Coordinates of C-alpha atoms and ligand atoms in Angstrom, one line a residue:
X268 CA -9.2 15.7 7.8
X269 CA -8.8 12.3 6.1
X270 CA -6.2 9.9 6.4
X271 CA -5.8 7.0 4.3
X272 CA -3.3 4.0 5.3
X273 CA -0.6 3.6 2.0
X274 CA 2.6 0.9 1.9
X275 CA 5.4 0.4 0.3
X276 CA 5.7 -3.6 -0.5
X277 CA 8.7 -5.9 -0.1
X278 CA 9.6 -5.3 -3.5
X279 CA 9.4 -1.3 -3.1
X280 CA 11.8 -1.4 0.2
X281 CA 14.5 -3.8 -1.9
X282 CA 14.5 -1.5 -4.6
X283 CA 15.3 1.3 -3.0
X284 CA 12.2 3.3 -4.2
X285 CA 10.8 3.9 -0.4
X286 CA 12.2 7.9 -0.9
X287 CA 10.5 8.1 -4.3
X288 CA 7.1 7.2 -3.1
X289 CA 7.4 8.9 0.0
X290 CA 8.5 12.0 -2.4
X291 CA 5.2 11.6 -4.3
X292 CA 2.9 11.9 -1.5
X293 CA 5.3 14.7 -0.4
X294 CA 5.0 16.7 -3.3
X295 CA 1.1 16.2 -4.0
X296 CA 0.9 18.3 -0.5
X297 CA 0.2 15.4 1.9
X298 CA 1.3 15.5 5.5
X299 CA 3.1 12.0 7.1
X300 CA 1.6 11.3 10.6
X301 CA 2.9 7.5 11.0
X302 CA 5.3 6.0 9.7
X303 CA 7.5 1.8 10.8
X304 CA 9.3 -0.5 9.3
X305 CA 8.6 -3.8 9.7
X306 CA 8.6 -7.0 8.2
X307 CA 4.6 -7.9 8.7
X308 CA 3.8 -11.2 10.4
X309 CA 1.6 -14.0 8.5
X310 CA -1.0 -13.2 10.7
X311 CA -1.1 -9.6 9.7
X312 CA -0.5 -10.3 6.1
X313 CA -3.8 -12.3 6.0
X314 CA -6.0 -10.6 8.3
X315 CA -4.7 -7.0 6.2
X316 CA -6.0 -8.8 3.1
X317 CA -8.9 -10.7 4.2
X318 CA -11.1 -9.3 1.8
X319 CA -9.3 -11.6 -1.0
X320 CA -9.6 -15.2 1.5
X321 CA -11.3 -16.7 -1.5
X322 CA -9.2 -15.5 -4.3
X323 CA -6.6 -17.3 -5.7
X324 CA -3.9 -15.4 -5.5
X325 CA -4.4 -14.8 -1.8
X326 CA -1.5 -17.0 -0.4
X327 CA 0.6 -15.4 -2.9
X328 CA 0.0 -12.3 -2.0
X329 CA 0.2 -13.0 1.8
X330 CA 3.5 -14.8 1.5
X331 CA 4.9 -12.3 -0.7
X332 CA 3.8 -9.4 1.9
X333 CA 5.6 -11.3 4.8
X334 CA 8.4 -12.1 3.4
X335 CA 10.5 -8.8 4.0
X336 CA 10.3 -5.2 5.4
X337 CA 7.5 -2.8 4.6
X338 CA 7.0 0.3 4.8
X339 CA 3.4 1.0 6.5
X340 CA 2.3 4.9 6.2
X341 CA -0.6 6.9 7.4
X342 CA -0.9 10.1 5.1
X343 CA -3.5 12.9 6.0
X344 CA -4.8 15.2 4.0
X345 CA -8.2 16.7 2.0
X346 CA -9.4 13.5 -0.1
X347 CA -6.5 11.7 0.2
X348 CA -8.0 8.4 -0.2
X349 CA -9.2 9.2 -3.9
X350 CA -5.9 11.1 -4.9
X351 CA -3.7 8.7 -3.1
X352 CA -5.5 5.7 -5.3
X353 CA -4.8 7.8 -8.5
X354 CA -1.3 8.7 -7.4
X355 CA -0.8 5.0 -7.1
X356 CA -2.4 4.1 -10.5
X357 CA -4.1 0.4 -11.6
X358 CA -3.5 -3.0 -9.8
X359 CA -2.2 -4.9 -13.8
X360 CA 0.5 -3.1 -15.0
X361 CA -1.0 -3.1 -18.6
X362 CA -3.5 -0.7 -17.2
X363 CA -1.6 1.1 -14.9
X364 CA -0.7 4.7 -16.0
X365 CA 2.3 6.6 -16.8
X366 CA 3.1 9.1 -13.8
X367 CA 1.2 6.8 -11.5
X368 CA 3.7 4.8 -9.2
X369 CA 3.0 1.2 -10.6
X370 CA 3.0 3.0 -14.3
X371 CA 6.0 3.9 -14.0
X372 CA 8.2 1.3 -11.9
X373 CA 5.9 -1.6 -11.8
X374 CA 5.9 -4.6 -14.3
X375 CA 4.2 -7.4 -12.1
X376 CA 0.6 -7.5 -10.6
X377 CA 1.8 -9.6 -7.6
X378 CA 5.0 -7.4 -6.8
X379 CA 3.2 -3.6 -7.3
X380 CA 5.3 -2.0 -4.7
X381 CA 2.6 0.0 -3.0
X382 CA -1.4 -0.9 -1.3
X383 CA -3.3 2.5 -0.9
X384 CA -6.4 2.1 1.1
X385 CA -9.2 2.2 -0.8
X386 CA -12.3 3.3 0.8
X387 CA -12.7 5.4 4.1
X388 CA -14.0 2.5 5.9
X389 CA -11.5 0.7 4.8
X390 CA -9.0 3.1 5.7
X391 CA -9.8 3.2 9.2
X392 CA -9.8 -0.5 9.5
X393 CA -6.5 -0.9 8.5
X394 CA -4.9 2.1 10.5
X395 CA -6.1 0.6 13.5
X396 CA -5.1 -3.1 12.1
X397 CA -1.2 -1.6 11.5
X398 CA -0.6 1.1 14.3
X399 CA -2.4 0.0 17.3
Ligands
IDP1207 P1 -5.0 -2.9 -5.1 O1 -3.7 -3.2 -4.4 O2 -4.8 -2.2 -6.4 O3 -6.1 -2.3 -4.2 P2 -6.6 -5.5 -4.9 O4 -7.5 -5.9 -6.0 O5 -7.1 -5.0 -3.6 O6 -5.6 -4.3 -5.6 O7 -5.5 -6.7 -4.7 C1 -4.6 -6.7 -3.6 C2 -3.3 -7.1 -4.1 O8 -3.3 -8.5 -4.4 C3 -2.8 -6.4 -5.3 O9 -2.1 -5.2 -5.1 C4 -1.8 -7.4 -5.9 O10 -0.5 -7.3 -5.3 C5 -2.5 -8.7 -5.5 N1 -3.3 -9.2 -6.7 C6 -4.5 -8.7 -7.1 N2 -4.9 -9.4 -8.2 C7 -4.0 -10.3 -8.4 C8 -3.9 -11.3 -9.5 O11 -4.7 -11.5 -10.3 N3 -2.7 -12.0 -9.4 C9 -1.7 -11.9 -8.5 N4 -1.8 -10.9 -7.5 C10 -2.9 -10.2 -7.5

């Protein structure tokens, strides 16, 4: 069975959407296997996304990460990587769907209230990076 490795940002904790989301992956017939709250070190902010080192929005999005509690989430199910990626929708809100997460509730690319992993290799890297 695959699991994929989904969290709900600051920004998603402080508005009081954490039940929503959770509700979404609920409903779409996921199961929950792991579930903290935490507020993520620096450290964990930047190794998480160490993909986008180079990029320059990288020490925003770090900062931003560790700057408050997160939710950090490992769902299981059939192809849950792909469906969890749609039920999350587009990184810029302009392209983000309605009835995706970020269509709906997001306005901001920095503060998109959710990361969904987004390849199975990835997936695995960042369960074991956030629950071991
Ligand atoms: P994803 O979260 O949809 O997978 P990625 O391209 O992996 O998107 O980027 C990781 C995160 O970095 C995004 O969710 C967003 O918060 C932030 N980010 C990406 N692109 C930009 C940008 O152009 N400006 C500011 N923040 C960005």
């Amino acid at each position: 069975m695959e699991r994929t490795f989904l969290m709900v940002k600051p920004d998603g904790v402080q508005r009081r959407l954490v039940g929503e989301i959770i509700q979404r992956f609920e409903q779409k017939g996921f199961k929950l296997v792991e579930l903290k709250l935490l507020t993520p070190t620096r450290e964990l902010a930047e190794e998480h996304y160490g993909v986008h080192r180079d990029k320059p929005f990288f020490e925003g999005v770090v900062s931003f990460i560790s700057s408050g509690p997160v939710v950090a989430m490992v769902w299981e199910g059939d192809d849950v990587i792909a469906l969890s990626r749609k039920l999350v929708g587009a990184t810029k809100p302009s392209d983000a769907a309605p009835g995706t997460i970020r269509g709906d509730y997001a306005n901001s690319v920095g503060e998109n209230l959710i990361h969904g992993s987004d390849s199975v290799e990835n997936a695995e890297a960042e369960i074991k990076l956030w629950f071991s």
